[in-house]
Coordinates of C-alpha atoms and ligand atoms in Angstrom, one line a residue:
X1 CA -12.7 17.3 -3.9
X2 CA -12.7 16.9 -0.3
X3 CA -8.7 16.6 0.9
X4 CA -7.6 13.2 2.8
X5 CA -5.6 14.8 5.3
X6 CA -7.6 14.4 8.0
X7 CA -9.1 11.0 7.5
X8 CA -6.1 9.0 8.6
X9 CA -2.5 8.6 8.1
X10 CA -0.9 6.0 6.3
X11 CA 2.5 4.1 6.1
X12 CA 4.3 1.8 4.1
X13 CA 8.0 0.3 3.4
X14 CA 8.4 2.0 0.5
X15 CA 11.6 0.4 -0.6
X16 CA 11.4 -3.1 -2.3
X17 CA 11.2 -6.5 -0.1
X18 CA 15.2 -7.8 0.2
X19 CA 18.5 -7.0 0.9
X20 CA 19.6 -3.0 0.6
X21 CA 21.9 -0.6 1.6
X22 CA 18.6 1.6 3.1
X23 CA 14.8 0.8 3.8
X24 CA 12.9 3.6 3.5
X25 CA 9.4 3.5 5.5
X26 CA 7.0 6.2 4.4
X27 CA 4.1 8.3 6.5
X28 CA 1.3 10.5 5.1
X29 CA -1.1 12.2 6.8
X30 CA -1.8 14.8 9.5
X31 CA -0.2 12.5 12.5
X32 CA 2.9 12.3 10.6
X33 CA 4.9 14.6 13.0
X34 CA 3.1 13.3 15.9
X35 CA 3.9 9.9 15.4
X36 CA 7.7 10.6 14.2
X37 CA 8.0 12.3 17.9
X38 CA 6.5 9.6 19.6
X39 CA 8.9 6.9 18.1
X40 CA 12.0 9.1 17.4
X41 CA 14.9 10.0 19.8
X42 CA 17.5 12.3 17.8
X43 CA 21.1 13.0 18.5
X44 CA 21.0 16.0 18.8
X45 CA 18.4 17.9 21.2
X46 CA 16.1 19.2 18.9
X47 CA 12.4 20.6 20.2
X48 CA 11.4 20.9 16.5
X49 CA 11.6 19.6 13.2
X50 CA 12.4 22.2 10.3
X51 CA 10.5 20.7 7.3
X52 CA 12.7 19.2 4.6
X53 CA 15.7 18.5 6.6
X54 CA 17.7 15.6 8.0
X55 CA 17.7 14.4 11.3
X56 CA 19.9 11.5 12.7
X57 CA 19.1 9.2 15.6
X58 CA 17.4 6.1 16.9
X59 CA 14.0 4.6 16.0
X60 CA 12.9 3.2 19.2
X61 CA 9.4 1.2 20.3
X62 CA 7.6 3.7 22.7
X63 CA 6.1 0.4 24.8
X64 CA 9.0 -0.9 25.5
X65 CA 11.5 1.5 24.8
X66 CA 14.1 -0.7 22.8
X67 CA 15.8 0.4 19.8
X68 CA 14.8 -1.0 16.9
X69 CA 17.5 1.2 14.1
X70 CA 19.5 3.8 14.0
X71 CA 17.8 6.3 11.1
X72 CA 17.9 9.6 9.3
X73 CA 14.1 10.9 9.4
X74 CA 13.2 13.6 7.7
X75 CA 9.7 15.7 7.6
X76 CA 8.5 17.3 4.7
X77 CA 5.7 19.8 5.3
X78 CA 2.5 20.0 3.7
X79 CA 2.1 21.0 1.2
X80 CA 5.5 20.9 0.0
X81 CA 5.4 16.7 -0.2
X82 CA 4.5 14.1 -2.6
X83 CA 1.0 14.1 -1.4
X84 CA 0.5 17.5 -0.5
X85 CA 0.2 16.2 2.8
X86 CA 2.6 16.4 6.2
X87 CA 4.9 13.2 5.4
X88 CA 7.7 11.5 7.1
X89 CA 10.4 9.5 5.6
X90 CA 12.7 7.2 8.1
X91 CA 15.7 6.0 6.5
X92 CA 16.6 2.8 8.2
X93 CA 18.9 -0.1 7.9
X94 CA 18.2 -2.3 4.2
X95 CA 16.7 -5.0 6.2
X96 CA 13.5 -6.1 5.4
X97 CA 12.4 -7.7 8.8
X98 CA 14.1 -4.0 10.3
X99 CA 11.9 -2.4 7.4
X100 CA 8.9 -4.6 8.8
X101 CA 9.5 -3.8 13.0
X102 CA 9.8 0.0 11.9
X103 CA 6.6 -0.2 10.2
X104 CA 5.1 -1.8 13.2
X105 CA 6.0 1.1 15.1
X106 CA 4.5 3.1 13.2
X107 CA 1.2 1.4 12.7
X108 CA 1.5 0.8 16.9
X109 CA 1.3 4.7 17.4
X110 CA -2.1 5.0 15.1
X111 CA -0.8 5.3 11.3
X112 CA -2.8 2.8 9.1
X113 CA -1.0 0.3 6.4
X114 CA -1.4 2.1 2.8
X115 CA -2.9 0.2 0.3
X116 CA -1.2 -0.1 -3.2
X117 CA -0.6 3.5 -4.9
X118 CA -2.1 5.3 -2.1
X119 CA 0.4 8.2 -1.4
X120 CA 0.1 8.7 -5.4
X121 CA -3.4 8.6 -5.1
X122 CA -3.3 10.8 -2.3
X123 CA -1.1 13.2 -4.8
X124 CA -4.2 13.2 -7.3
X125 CA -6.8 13.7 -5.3
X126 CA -4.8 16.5 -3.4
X127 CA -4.6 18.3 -6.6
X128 CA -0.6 18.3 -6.6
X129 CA -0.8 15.7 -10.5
X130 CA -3.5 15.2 -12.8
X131 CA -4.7 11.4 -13.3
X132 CA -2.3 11.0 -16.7
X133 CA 0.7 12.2 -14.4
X134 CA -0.5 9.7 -11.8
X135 CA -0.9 6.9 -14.5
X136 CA 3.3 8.0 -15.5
X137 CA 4.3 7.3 -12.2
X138 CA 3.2 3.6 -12.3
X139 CA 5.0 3.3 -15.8
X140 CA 8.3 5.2 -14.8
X141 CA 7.9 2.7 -11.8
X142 CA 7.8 -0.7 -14.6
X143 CA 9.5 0.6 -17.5
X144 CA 12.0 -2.3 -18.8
X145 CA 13.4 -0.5 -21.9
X146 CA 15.1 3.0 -22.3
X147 CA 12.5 3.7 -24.4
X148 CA 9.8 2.7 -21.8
X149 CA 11.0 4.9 -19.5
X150 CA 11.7 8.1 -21.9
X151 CA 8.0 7.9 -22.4
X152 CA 7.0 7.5 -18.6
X153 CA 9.0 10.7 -17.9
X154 CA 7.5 13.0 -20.9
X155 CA 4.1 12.0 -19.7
X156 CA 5.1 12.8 -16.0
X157 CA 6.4 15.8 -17.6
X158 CA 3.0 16.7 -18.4
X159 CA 3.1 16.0 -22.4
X160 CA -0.1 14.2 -22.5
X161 CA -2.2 16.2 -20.2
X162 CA -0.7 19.8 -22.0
X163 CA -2.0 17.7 -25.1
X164 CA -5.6 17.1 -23.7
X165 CA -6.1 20.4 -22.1
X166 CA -5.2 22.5 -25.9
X167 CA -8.2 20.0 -27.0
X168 CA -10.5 20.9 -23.7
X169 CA -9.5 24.6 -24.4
X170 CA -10.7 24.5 -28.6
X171 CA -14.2 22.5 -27.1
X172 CA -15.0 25.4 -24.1
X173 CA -14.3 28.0 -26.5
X174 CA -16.7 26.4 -29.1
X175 CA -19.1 25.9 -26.3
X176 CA -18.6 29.4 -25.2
X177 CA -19.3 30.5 -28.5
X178 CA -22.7 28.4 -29.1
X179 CA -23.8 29.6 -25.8
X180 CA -24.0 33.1 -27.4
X181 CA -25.6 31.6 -30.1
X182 CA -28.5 30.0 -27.9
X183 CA -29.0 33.1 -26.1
X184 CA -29.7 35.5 -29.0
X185 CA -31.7 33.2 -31.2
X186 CA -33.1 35.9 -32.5
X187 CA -30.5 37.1 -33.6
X188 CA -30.2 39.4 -37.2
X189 CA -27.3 37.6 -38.5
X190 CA -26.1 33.9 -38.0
X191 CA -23.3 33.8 -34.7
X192 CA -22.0 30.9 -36.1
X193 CA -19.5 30.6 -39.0
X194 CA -20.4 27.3 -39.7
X195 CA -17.8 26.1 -42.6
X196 CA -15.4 27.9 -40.0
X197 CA -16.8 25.7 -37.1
X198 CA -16.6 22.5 -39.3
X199 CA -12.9 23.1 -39.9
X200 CA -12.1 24.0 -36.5
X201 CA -14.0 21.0 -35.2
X202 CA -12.1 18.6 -37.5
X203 CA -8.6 20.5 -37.5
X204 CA -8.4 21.2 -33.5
X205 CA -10.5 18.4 -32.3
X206 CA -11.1 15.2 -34.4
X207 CA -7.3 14.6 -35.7
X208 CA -5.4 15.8 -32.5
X209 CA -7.8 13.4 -31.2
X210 CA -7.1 10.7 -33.7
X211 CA -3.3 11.2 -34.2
X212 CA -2.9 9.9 -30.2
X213 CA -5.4 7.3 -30.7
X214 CA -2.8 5.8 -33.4
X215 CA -0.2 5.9 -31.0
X216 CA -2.1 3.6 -28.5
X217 CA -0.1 0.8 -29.9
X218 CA 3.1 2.4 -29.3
X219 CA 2.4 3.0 -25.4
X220 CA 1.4 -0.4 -25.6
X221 CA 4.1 -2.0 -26.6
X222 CA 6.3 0.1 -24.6
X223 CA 4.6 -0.4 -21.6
X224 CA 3.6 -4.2 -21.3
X225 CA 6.3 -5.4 -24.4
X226 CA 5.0 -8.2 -26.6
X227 CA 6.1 -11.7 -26.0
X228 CA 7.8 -14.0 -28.9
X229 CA 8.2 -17.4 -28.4
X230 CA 10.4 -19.8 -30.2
X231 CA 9.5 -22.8 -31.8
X232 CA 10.4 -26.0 -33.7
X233 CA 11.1 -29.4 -33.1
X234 CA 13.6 -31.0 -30.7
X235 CA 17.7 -29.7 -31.5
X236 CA 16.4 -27.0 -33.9
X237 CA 18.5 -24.7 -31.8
X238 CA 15.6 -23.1 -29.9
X239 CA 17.7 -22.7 -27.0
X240 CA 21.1 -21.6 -28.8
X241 CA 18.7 -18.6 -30.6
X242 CA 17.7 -17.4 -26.8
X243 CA 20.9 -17.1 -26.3
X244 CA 22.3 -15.6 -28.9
X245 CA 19.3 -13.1 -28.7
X246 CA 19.8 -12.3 -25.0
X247 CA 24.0 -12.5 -25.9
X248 CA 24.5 -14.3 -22.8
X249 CA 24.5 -17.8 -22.0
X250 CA 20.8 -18.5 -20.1
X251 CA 19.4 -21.7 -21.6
X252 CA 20.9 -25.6 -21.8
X253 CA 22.2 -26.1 -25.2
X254 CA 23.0 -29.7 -26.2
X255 CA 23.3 -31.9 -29.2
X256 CA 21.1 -34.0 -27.1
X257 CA 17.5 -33.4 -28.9
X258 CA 14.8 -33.0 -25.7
X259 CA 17.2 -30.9 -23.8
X260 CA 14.9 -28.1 -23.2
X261 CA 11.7 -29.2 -20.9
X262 CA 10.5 -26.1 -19.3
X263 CA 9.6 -23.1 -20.6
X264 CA 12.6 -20.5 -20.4
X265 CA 11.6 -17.1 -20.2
X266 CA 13.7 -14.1 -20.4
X267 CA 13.6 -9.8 -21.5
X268 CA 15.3 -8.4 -23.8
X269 CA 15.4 -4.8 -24.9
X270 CA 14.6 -5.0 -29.2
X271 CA 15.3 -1.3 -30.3
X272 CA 13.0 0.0 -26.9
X273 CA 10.8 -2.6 -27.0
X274 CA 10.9 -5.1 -24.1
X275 CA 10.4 -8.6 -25.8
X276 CA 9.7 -11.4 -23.0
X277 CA 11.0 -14.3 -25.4
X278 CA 10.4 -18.1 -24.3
X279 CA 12.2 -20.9 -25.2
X280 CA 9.8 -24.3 -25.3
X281 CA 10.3 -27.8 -25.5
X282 CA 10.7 -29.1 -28.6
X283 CA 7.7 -30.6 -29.8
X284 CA 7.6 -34.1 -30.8
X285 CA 5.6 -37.6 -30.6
X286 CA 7.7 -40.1 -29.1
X287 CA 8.2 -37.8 -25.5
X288 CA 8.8 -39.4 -22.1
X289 CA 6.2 -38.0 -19.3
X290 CA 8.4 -35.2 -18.3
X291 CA 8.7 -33.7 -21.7
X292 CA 5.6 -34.2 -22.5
X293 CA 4.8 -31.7 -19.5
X294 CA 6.6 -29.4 -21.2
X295 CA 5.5 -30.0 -24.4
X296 CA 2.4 -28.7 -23.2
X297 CA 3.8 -25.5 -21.9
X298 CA 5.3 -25.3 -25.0
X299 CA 1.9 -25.6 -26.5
X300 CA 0.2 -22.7 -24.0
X301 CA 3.3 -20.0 -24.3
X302 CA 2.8 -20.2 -28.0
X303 CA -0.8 -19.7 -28.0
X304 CA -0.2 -15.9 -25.0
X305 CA 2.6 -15.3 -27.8
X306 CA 2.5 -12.3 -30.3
X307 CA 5.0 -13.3 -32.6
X308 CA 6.4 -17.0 -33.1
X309 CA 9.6 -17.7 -34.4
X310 CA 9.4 -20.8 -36.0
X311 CA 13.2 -22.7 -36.2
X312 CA 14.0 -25.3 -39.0
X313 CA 17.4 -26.8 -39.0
X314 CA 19.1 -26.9 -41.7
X315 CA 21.2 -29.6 -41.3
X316 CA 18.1 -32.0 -41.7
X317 CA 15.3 -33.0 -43.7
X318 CA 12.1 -31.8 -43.7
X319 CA 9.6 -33.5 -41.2
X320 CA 6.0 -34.7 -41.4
X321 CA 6.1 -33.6 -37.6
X322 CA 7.3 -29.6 -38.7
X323 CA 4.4 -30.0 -41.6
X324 CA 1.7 -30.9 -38.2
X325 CA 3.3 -28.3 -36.1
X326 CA 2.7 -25.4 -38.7
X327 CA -0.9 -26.4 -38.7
X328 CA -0.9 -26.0 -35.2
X329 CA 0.3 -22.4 -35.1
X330 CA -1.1 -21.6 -38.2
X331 CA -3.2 -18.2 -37.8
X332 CA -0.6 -16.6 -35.3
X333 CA 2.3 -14.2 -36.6
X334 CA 5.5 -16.2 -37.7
X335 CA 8.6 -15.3 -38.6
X336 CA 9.6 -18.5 -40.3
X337 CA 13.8 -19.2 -39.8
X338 CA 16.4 -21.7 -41.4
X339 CA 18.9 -22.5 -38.4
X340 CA 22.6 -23.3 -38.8
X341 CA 23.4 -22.6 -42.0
X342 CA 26.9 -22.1 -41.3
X343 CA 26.9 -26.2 -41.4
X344 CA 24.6 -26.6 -44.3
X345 CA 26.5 -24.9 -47.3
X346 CA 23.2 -25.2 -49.6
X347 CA 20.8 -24.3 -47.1
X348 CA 19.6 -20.9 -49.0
X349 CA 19.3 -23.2 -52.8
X350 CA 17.0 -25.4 -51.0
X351 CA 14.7 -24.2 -49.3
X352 CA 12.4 -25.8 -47.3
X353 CA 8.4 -26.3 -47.7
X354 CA 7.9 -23.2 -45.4
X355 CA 4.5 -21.4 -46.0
X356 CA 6.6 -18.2 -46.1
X357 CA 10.0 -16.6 -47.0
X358 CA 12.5 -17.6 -43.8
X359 CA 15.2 -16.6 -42.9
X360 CA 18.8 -18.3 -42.9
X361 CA 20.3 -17.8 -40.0
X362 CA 23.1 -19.2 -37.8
X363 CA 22.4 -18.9 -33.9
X364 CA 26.1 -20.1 -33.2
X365 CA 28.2 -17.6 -35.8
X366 CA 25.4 -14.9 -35.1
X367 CA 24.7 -14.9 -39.0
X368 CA 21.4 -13.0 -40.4
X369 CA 20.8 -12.4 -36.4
X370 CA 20.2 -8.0 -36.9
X371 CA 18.1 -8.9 -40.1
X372 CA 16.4 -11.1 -37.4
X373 CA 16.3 -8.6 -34.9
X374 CA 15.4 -5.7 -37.7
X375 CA 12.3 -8.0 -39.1
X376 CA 11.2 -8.9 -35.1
X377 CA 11.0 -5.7 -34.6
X378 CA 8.8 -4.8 -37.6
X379 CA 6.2 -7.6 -37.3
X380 CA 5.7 -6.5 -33.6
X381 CA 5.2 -2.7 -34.6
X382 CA 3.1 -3.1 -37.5
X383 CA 0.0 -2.5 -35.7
X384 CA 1.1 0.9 -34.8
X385 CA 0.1 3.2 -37.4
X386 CA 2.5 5.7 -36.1
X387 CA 5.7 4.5 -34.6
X388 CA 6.8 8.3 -33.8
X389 CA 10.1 8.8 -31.1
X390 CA 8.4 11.2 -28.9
X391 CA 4.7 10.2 -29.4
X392 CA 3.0 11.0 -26.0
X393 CA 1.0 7.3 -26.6
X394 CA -1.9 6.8 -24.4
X395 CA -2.5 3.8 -22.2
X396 CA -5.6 1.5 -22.9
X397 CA -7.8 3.4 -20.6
X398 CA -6.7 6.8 -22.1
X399 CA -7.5 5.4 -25.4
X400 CA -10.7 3.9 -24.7
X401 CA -11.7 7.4 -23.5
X402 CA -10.5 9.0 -26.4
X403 CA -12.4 6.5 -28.5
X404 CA -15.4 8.1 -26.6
X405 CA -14.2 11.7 -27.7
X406 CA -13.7 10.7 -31.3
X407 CA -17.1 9.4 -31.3
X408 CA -18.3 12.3 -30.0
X409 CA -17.1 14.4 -32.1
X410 CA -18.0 13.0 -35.2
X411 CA -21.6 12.8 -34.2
X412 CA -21.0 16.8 -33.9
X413 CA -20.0 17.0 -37.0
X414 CA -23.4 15.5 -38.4
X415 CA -25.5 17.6 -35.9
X416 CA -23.7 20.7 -37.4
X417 CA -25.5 20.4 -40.6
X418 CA -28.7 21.5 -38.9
X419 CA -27.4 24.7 -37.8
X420 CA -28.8 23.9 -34.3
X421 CA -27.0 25.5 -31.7
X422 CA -28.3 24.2 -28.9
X423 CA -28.3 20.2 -30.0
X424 CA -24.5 20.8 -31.3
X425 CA -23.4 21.9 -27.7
X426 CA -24.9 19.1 -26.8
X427 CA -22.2 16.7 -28.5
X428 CA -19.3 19.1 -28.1
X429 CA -20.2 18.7 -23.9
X430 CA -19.9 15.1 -24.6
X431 CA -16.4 15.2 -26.0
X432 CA -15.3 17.5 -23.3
X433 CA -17.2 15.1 -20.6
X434 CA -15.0 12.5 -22.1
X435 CA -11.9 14.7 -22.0
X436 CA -12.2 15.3 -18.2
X437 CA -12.3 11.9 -17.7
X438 CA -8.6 11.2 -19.0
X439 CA -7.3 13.6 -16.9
X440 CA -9.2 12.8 -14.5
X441 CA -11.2 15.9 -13.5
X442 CA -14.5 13.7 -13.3
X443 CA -13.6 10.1 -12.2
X444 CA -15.7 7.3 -9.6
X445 CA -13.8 5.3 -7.0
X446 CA -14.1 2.2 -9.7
X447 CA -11.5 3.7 -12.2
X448 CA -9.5 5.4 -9.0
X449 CA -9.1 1.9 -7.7
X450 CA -8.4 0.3 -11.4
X451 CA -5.7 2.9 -11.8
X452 CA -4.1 2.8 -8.6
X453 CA -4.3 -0.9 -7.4
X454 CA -2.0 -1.5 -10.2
X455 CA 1.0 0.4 -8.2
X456 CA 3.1 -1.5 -5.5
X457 CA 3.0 -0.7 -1.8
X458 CA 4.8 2.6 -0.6
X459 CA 4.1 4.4 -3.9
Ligands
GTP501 N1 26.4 -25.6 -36.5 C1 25.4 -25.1 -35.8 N2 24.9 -25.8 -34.7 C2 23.9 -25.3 -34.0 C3 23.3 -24.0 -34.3 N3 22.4 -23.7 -33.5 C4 22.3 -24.8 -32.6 N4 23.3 -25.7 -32.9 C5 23.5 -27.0 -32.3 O1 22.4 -27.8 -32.3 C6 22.2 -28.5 -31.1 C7 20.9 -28.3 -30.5 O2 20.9 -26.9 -30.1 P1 19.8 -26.4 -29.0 O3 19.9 -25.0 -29.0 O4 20.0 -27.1 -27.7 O5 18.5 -26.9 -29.7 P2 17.0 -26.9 -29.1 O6 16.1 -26.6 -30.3 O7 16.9 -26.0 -28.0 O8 16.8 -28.3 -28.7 P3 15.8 -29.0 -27.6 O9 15.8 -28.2 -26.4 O10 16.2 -30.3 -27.5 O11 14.4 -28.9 -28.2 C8 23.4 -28.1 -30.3 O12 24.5 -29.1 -30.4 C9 23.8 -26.8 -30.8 O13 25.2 -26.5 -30.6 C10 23.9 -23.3 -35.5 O14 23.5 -22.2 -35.8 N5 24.9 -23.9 -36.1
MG502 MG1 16.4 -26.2 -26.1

């Protein structure tokens, strides 16, 4: 692939908008040294800049020759840099509107904005990470949970590209082998051990293949999280559970029923997974106009939500209103709860007409709260068929490719009944076209920009 550095130069803030000890403004490209030399006046005299070294002194506008911040820059030549390309760092002030006139600056003297992801980008195309490692950055970059970011940092480590390439290897060696084959058709004796073939194909391709397929789930859910949202009528203790799940004190809690009118949305980490859980409104009839607003955001989070915690109190009756709100959010998962039992000693002899096993809990002594937590967490990881600690779990787009692969494959494994050399190559190219895709060896702009529009500015 043709390398960028030529084309232009980029630069970005590369530190987040808001209030910090340092900004950070970033420059890729072949005018990066020219640029830092038109715009920086060290300390010290120096003539040149050793690559990969600090330099202190002032950032100042060439035009009118003001300062604008006193800076550490530092040059880091290609192709020892993140992109592979000359870049510059400057190291100014944590101001954002400083961050913003040093960026000017830069863009005055010829460097271009860079759009979202493009220094990563830049790092693919440049050869310096494969597309997987690329894809890592952007997770290490967003992971919420410990977990999250353990799996970001074994697939920046390379763990799902070394996986991918042992497949790739197996396929060009089986290629290689029916090549032969195709070229000696004639040949005395049969090339091919097919039984052997079949094995291999199944053993080294097809269930690699399938065993990250089943951990799709897992990257999933460690990636984007899965949202829960609780539910029940007004006083339930909707609120007082967000609390107690988030052990701090976020939401309203009153004896007042209708407290609650917005949604409240907070993360939590549940064993590694993130878990956006939102409070709602309590839902009921008689509801002045405000509440009825947020009745119906009540209504909307719990139809985005993956798991619904459904709260009866105790303390009360059973309603005609809880009856019409199960039917409402019937079809969605529900882990179905009895609230405050600590204040209703018979709570667990008489159950309530729940469609399902609850269970009792108490959101203000904290009873049956890890059961809670422990049954949360399985609902929300059932799907994955694997729930493995250091799975290397592909994101969607990984997965959808490996669907590809799988699908490949197995159409190989029918063709390799006919003992057809040339028509089996034929599928086993296919898998391995798929393959290169994942890591990104054969890509078009489309996915390029898919992948790396995602990332913020400055990465
Ligand atoms: N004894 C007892 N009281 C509770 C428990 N959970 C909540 N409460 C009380 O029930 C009342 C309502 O609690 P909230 O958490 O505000 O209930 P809510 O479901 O959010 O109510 P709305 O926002 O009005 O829909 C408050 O007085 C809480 O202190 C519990 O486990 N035990
Ligand atoms: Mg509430």
């Amino acid at each position: 692939m043709q390398p960028f550095a030529s084309e232009s130069t980029i630069a970005a803030i590369a530190t987040p908008v808001g209030a910090g000890g340092i900004a950070i403004i970033r420059m890729s490209g072949s005018q990066a040294l020219p640029i830092l030399r038109a715009v920086f006046r060290p300390r010290a005299a120096t003539t040149s800049f050793r690559s990969h070294q600090l330099y202190y002194g002032q950032v100042i506008d060439p035009g009118s020759a003001t300062v604008i911040d006193e800076v550490l820059a530092v040059f880091m030549a290609a192709p020892k840099s993140y992109t592979r390309e000359d870049v510059v760092e400057i190291h100014g002030h944590g101001n954002f509107l400083l961050a913003n006139r040093l960026l000017e600056v830069l863009l005055a003297q010829g460097a271009t904005l860079a759009k979202p992801g493009e220094f990563t980008k830049r790092a693919f195309i440049n050869g310096r990470i494969d597309l997987t490692r690329a894809e890592a950055v952007l997770d290490l970059l967003t992971a919420k949970t410990r977990k999250g970011l353990d799996l970001a940092e074994r697939q920046l480590a390379g763990a799902l590209f070394q996986r991918i390439e042992e497949i790739r290897n197996r396929l060009i060696d089986m290629t290689a082998l029916l090549e032969v084959a195709i070229d000696f058709p004639d040949d005395e004796v049969d090339l091919v051990d097919w039984p052997l073939l079949a094995r291999q194909m199944q053993n080294e391709i097809a269930t690699p293949l399938a065993d990250l397929l089943a951990a799709t789930r897992q990257g999933e859910l460690l990636r984007g999280g899965a949202t829960v949202v609780i539910c029940g009528l007004p006083n339930a203790g909707k609120s007082s559970l967000l609390n107690a799940l988030l052990r701090r004190d976020r939401a309203l809690v009153t004896a007042i029923p209708g407290t609650t009118r917005d949604t409240i949305e907070e993360y939590f980490d549940l064993n590694g997974l993130p878990v956006r859980c939102i409070d709602t409104a309590g839902i009921r009839q008689e509801a002045d106009t405000i509440e009825e607003q947020g009745i119906a955001r009540a209504r909307a989070a719990i139809a985005r939500a993956d798991l619904l915690l459904f709260i009866h109190d105790a303390t009360q009756p059973w309603r005609e209103a809880e009856d019409e709100l199960l039917a409402e959010i019937g079809g969605k998962e529900i882990l179905f709860l009895v609230n405050k039992i600590d204040a209703a000693p018979n709570a667990e002899q008489s159950i309530p007409p729940l469609p399902g096993q609850p269970l009792f809990i108490s959101a203000t002594t904290g009873a049956g709260l890890d059961t809670l937590r422990q049954a949360m967490f399985t609902k929300l990881t059932d799907g994955a068929s694997q729930w493995e600690e250091n799975a290397c779990a592909p994101n969607l787009r990984q997965a959808e490719i490996l669907r590809q692969a799988l699908a490949a494959i197995r159409r190989a494994r029918e063709t390799l009944a006919l003992h057809a050399p040339d028509l089996l190559a034929v599928d086993l190219r296919e898998c391995l076209d798929a393959l290169n895709g994942i890591i990104g060896l054969t890509t078009t702009e489309d996915i390029l920009d898919a992948v790396f529009s995602r990332f913020c500015l400055g990465k």
